[in-house]
Amino acid sequence: MKKTITFLLLLLFSNIYPQLLVEEFNYTVGEKLSDNGWVAYSGETGTPIYIVSGNLEYPDYVSSNIGNSIEIIGQVSTSEDVKKTFTAQTSGSVYFSFLVNFNSVTNAIDGEYFVGIVNSTSGTMKGRLFIKRDTSNFAFGISKAGTNLSETEYTPFSYSTNTTYLLVLKYTINSGSSNDVIELFINPDLSGSEPSADLVTSDNATDLSEVGGIALRQGNSSFDVILDGLRIATSWGQAPLPVELTSFTATANESTVELQWQTATEMNNYGFEIERKNAFSAETAVSSLNSNWKKIDFINGHGNSNSPKNYFYKDISSLNSGKYWYRLKQIDIDGKFEYSKEIEVNIEIPKIFSLEQNYPNPFNPITMIKFTIPENNLVRPQKAVIDVYNVLGQKISTLVNEEKLPGIYKIEFDGSKYTSGIYFYKLTVGKFSQIKKMILTK
């Protein structure tokens, strides 16, 4: 039986920091990697790196089981090395992650590097990732620029075949010309902040001028490795399985909006803040009123889940007519967050004045009164007044006395300080007026 070893190099990127590169090799099987956005820079006429069928899978990894993968084969007569660049970084740290499955490593006794970090203009590798074998097990290693045993930091030979490992390769840029630091994390704790590294190297080799690419090397030792799910970013964060939002919709119903969304998977999902912004509009006229995002509510998440979860929220804020935008702020248990896409919904402008029957009716002691103000020719607010009268025609309360934009409104009447009986409420807007009867029963 052929033994296989699967390694995971996972980038724990923060949800609020940008990724520099995501590569899931979703290309046609049999094509060369250098025909799909990667650049061959060494051994260009030799054996290329090919796209192969299938992908690597690791529980809770965001780039798991997606697209295809590539095969890197060492110790062929001539071999092609490739690189891919991203936005160059001149400060801070850069984290690299990917899935690797070694089909064989037969003679890497002295160690062999197959991944390296480069700048955006050359293929000279700094921050090299090694694998080395003894009679039965493997060790991981890193160097800044070296290729021999004395220049490489290795782990013990404690990693065995048919076992999955979580690793993170980190390049930290420091001031000066020869003091950048390379670190390797093996099975780091995912529940908190960045832990201490398992391997660190900072020899006095010359630093990269900037960190701007990743290189894949086919090498001189005999090995065969499948590589998949490459992710590069500038921050460590807790996100091995993000909240995967599969749908997010909004439906207007008069002055309310119903939101629905579904997640496919969740990990450490504390919940969702619902945010809204709006721009009241009438034809081509738009007001900037309340144009900033505003938190309107919070919905608890399901924590950890690998099955679809459905969410529903009804915004009953008595929205004015016009366009509104909604988004979700998904928050992890550790406080990190990311935003969903924005969705737009339109509350239609009423065509006529109306004063609706209060609900409930009879009531005790609170009831809701709904009224609408249509668009006028001047596209401006109109003075609206709602007064409440007893059966003697005496005004006992004024519920509304202010300018209102065109829209649908709701207002409460609290009858707790009044006696049971029949009352009347009257809406007046300009020349329009309407009266309705309501019954307070205690």
CSV table of C-alpha atoms in Angstrom, one decimal, residues 137-337:
chain,number,residue,atom,x,y,z
A,137,ASN,CA,9.6,9.9,9.8
A,138,PHE,CA,9.8,13.4,8.7
A,139,ALA,CA,11.1,16.8,10.1
A,140,PHE,CA,10.2,20.3,9.0
A,141,GLY,CA,12.8,22.9,8.6
A,142,ILE,CA,13.2,26.6,7.7
A,143,SER,CA,16.1,28.8,6.7
A,144,LYS,CA,16.4,32.5,5.7
A,145,ALA,CA,18.6,31.8,2.7
A,146,GLY,CA,20.7,28.7,3.3
A,147,THR,CA,20.4,25.4,1.6
A,148,ASN,CA,22.6,23.1,3.8
A,149,LEU,CA,22.1,21.5,7.2
A,150,SER,CA,24.2,24.0,9.1
A,151,GLU,CA,22.0,26.9,7.8
A,152,THR,CA,18.6,25.3,8.5
A,153,GLU,CA,16.6,25.0,11.7
A,154,TYR,CA,14.8,21.6,11.9
A,155,THR,CA,12.2,20.1,14.2
A,156,PRO,CA,12.8,16.6,15.6
A,157,PHE,CA,11.8,13.6,13.4
A,158,SER,CA,8.4,13.4,15.2
A,159,TYR,CA,6.0,13.8,12.2
A,160,SER,CA,4.7,10.6,10.7
A,161,THR,CA,3.0,9.6,7.5
A,162,ASN,CA,-0.8,9.5,7.2
A,163,THR,CA,-1.1,12.3,9.7
A,164,THR,CA,-2.4,15.9,9.1
A,165,TYR,CA,-0.5,18.8,10.5
A,166,LEU,CA,-1.3,22.5,10.8
A,167,LEU,CA,1.6,24.9,9.9
A,168,VAL,CA,2.0,28.6,9.4
A,169,LEU,CA,5.1,30.1,7.6
A,170,LYS,CA,5.7,33.7,8.6
A,171,TYR,CA,8.1,36.3,7.3
A,172,THR,CA,8.7,39.4,9.5
A,173,ILE,CA,10.2,42.5,7.9
A,174,ASN,CA,12.5,44.5,10.3
A,175,SER,CA,14.5,47.7,9.8
A,176,GLY,CA,18.0,47.1,8.4
A,177,SER,CA,19.4,45.0,5.6
A,178,SER,CA,20.0,41.6,7.3
A,179,ASN,CA,17.7,41.0,10.2
A,180,ASP,CA,14.4,39.8,8.9
A,181,VAL,CA,12.9,36.8,10.8
A,182,ILE,CA,11.4,33.6,9.5
A,183,GLU,CA,9.1,31.5,11.8
A,184,LEU,CA,7.2,28.3,11.5
A,185,PHE,CA,4.2,27.3,13.6
A,186,ILE,CA,3.2,23.6,13.9
A,187,ASN,CA,-0.3,22.8,15.1
A,188,PRO,CA,-0.9,26.2,16.7
A,189,ASP,CA,-3.7,26.9,19.0
A,190,LEU,CA,-6.6,28.4,17.0
A,191,SER,CA,-8.6,29.8,19.9
A,192,GLY,CA,-6.6,32.9,20.7
A,193,SER,CA,-3.9,35.3,19.6
A,194,GLU,CA,-0.7,34.4,17.8
A,195,PRO,CA,1.3,31.8,19.9
A,196,SER,CA,5.0,31.3,20.1
A,197,ALA,CA,6.6,29.8,17.0
A,198,ASP,CA,8.0,26.2,16.9
A,199,LEU,CA,11.0,27.3,14.7
A,200,VAL,CA,12.6,30.7,14.4
A,201,THR,CA,15.6,31.6,12.2
A,202,SER,CA,17.2,35.0,11.7
A,203,ASP,CA,20.7,34.4,10.3
A,204,ASN,CA,22.6,37.4,8.9
A,205,ALA,CA,21.8,36.7,5.2
A,206,THR,CA,20.7,39.7,3.2
A,207,ASP,CA,17.0,40.5,3.5
A,208,LEU,CA,14.5,40.7,0.7
A,209,SER,CA,14.0,44.2,-0.6
A,210,GLU,CA,10.3,43.6,-0.2
A,211,VAL,CA,8.0,40.6,0.2
A,212,GLY,CA,6.1,40.3,-3.0
A,213,GLY,CA,5.8,36.7,-4.1
A,214,ILE,CA,5.9,33.0,-3.5
A,215,ALA,CA,8.0,30.4,-5.4
A,216,LEU,CA,7.5,26.7,-5.9
A,217,ARG,CA,10.6,24.6,-6.5
A,218,GLN,CA,10.8,21.1,-7.9
A,219,GLY,CA,14.2,20.5,-6.3
A,220,ASN,CA,17.0,17.9,-6.5
A,221,SER,CA,15.8,15.3,-4.1
A,222,SER,CA,13.3,12.6,-5.0
A,223,PHE,CA,9.8,13.6,-3.7
A,224,ASP,CA,6.3,13.9,-5.1
A,225,VAL,CA,3.9,16.3,-3.5
A,226,ILE,CA,0.4,17.6,-4.1
A,227,LEU,CA,-0.1,21.2,-3.2
A,228,ASP,CA,-3.5,23.0,-2.8
A,229,GLY,CA,-5.4,25.8,-1.1
A,230,LEU,CA,-2.8,28.6,-1.0
A,231,ARG,CA,-3.6,31.7,1.0
A,232,ILE,CA,-1.4,34.7,1.8
A,233,ALA,CA,-2.3,37.7,4.1
A,234,THR,CA,-0.7,40.2,6.4
A,235,SER,CA,-2.3,39.3,9.8
A,236,TRP,CA,-2.7,36.4,12.1
A,237,GLY,CA,-6.3,35.9,13.1
A,238,GLN,CA,-8.7,33.1,14.2
A,239,ALA,CA,-10.5,32.0,11.0
A,240,PRO,CA,-10.0,28.4,10.0
A,241,LEU,CA,-13.6,28.0,9.2
A,242,PRO,CA,-15.2,31.4,8.5
A,243,VAL,CA,-18.9,32.0,8.6
A,244,GLU,CA,-19.9,31.1,5.0
A,245,LEU,CA,-22.9,33.2,4.1
A,246,THR,CA,-24.8,31.6,1.2
A,247,SER,CA,-27.7,34.0,0.8
A,248,PHE,CA,-28.8,37.4,2.1
A,249,THR,CA,-32.1,39.1,0.9
A,250,ALA,CA,-34.3,42.0,1.9
A,251,THR,CA,-38.0,42.4,1.1
A,252,ALA,CA,-40.0,45.6,1.7
A,253,ASN,CA,-43.6,45.4,3.1
A,254,GLU,CA,-45.0,48.9,3.3
A,255,SER,CA,-42.8,50.6,6.0
A,256,THR,CA,-41.1,47.4,7.3
A,257,VAL,CA,-38.3,45.3,5.8
A,258,GLU,CA,-37.8,41.6,6.2
A,259,LEU,CA,-34.3,40.2,6.1
A,260,GLN,CA,-33.4,36.6,5.6
A,261,TRP,CA,-29.9,35.0,5.4
A,262,GLN,CA,-28.4,31.5,5.5
A,263,THR,CA,-25.0,30.2,6.5
A,264,ALA,CA,-23.5,27.0,5.2
A,265,THR,CA,-21.0,26.6,8.0
A,266,GLU,CA,-20.1,28.5,11.1
A,267,MET,CA,-17.1,28.4,13.5
A,268,ASN,CA,-16.9,30.5,16.7
A,269,ASN,CA,-19.7,32.7,15.4
A,270,TYR,CA,-20.9,35.0,18.2
A,271,GLY,CA,-23.5,36.5,16.0
A,272,PHE,CA,-24.6,39.2,13.6
A,273,GLU,CA,-25.0,42.9,14.0
A,274,ILE,CA,-27.6,44.2,11.6
A,275,GLU,CA,-26.7,47.6,10.1
A,276,ARG,CA,-28.8,50.0,8.0
A,277,LYS,CA,-28.2,53.2,6.1
A,278,ASN,CA,-30.6,55.1,3.9
A,279,ALA,CA,-31.1,58.0,1.5
A,280,PHE,CA,-34.6,59.3,1.3
A,281,SER,CA,-35.5,59.9,-2.4
A,282,ALA,CA,-38.3,61.1,-4.5
A,283,GLU,CA,-37.7,60.7,-8.3
A,284,THR,CA,-34.2,62.2,-8.7
A,285,ALA,CA,-34.1,64.1,-5.4
A,286,VAL,CA,-32.0,62.4,-2.7
A,287,SER,CA,-31.4,63.6,0.8
A,288,SER,CA,-28.2,62.6,2.7
A,289,LEU,CA,-30.2,62.3,5.9
A,290,ASN,CA,-29.0,59.3,8.0
A,291,SER,CA,-26.6,58.3,5.2
A,292,ASN,CA,-24.2,56.6,7.7
A,293,TRP,CA,-24.4,53.0,8.7
A,294,LYS,CA,-26.4,52.5,11.9
A,295,LYS,CA,-26.6,49.3,14.1
A,296,ILE,CA,-30.3,48.4,14.5
A,297,ASP,CA,-30.1,45.0,16.2
A,298,PHE,CA,-28.1,41.9,17.1
A,299,ILE,CA,-28.9,38.3,16.3
A,300,ASN,CA,-27.1,35.4,18.1
A,301,GLY,CA,-25.1,33.0,15.9
A,302,HIS,CA,-24.9,29.2,16.3
A,303,GLY,CA,-21.3,29.1,17.4
A,304,ASN,CA,-20.0,26.1,15.6
A,305,SER,CA,-22.0,24.4,12.8
A,306,ASN,CA,-21.3,22.5,9.6
A,307,SER,CA,-25.0,22.4,8.5
A,308,PRO,CA,-27.1,25.2,7.0
A,309,LYS,CA,-28.6,27.7,9.4
A,310,ASN,CA,-31.4,30.1,8.6
A,311,TYR,CA,-31.9,33.6,10.1
A,312,PHE,CA,-34.8,36.0,9.9
A,313,TYR,CA,-35.2,39.6,11.1
A,314,LYS,CA,-38.0,42.1,10.6
A,315,ASP,CA,-37.1,45.8,10.7
A,316,ILE,CA,-40.2,47.4,12.1
A,317,SER,CA,-38.7,50.9,12.4
A,318,SER,CA,-41.6,52.6,10.5
A,319,LEU,CA,-39.3,53.5,7.7
A,320,ASN,CA,-39.9,56.5,5.5
A,321,SER,CA,-40.1,56.1,1.7
A,322,GLY,CA,-36.9,55.8,-0.2
A,323,LYS,CA,-33.9,53.5,-0.7
A,324,TYR,CA,-32.3,51.6,2.2
A,325,TRP,CA,-29.2,49.5,2.4
A,326,TYR,CA,-28.6,46.6,4.8
A,327,ARG,CA,-25.5,44.7,5.7
A,328,LEU,CA,-24.5,42.1,8.3
A,329,LYS,CA,-21.5,42.5,10.6
A,330,GLN,CA,-20.5,38.9,11.5
A,331,ILE,CA,-18.6,38.8,14.8
A,332,ASP,CA,-16.4,36.0,16.0
A,333,ILE,CA,-16.3,35.0,19.7
A,334,ASP,CA,-12.9,36.6,20.0
A,335,GLY,CA,-14.2,39.9,18.7
A,336,LYS,CA,-12.9,39.8,15.1
A,337,PHE,CA,-15.5,40.6,12.4
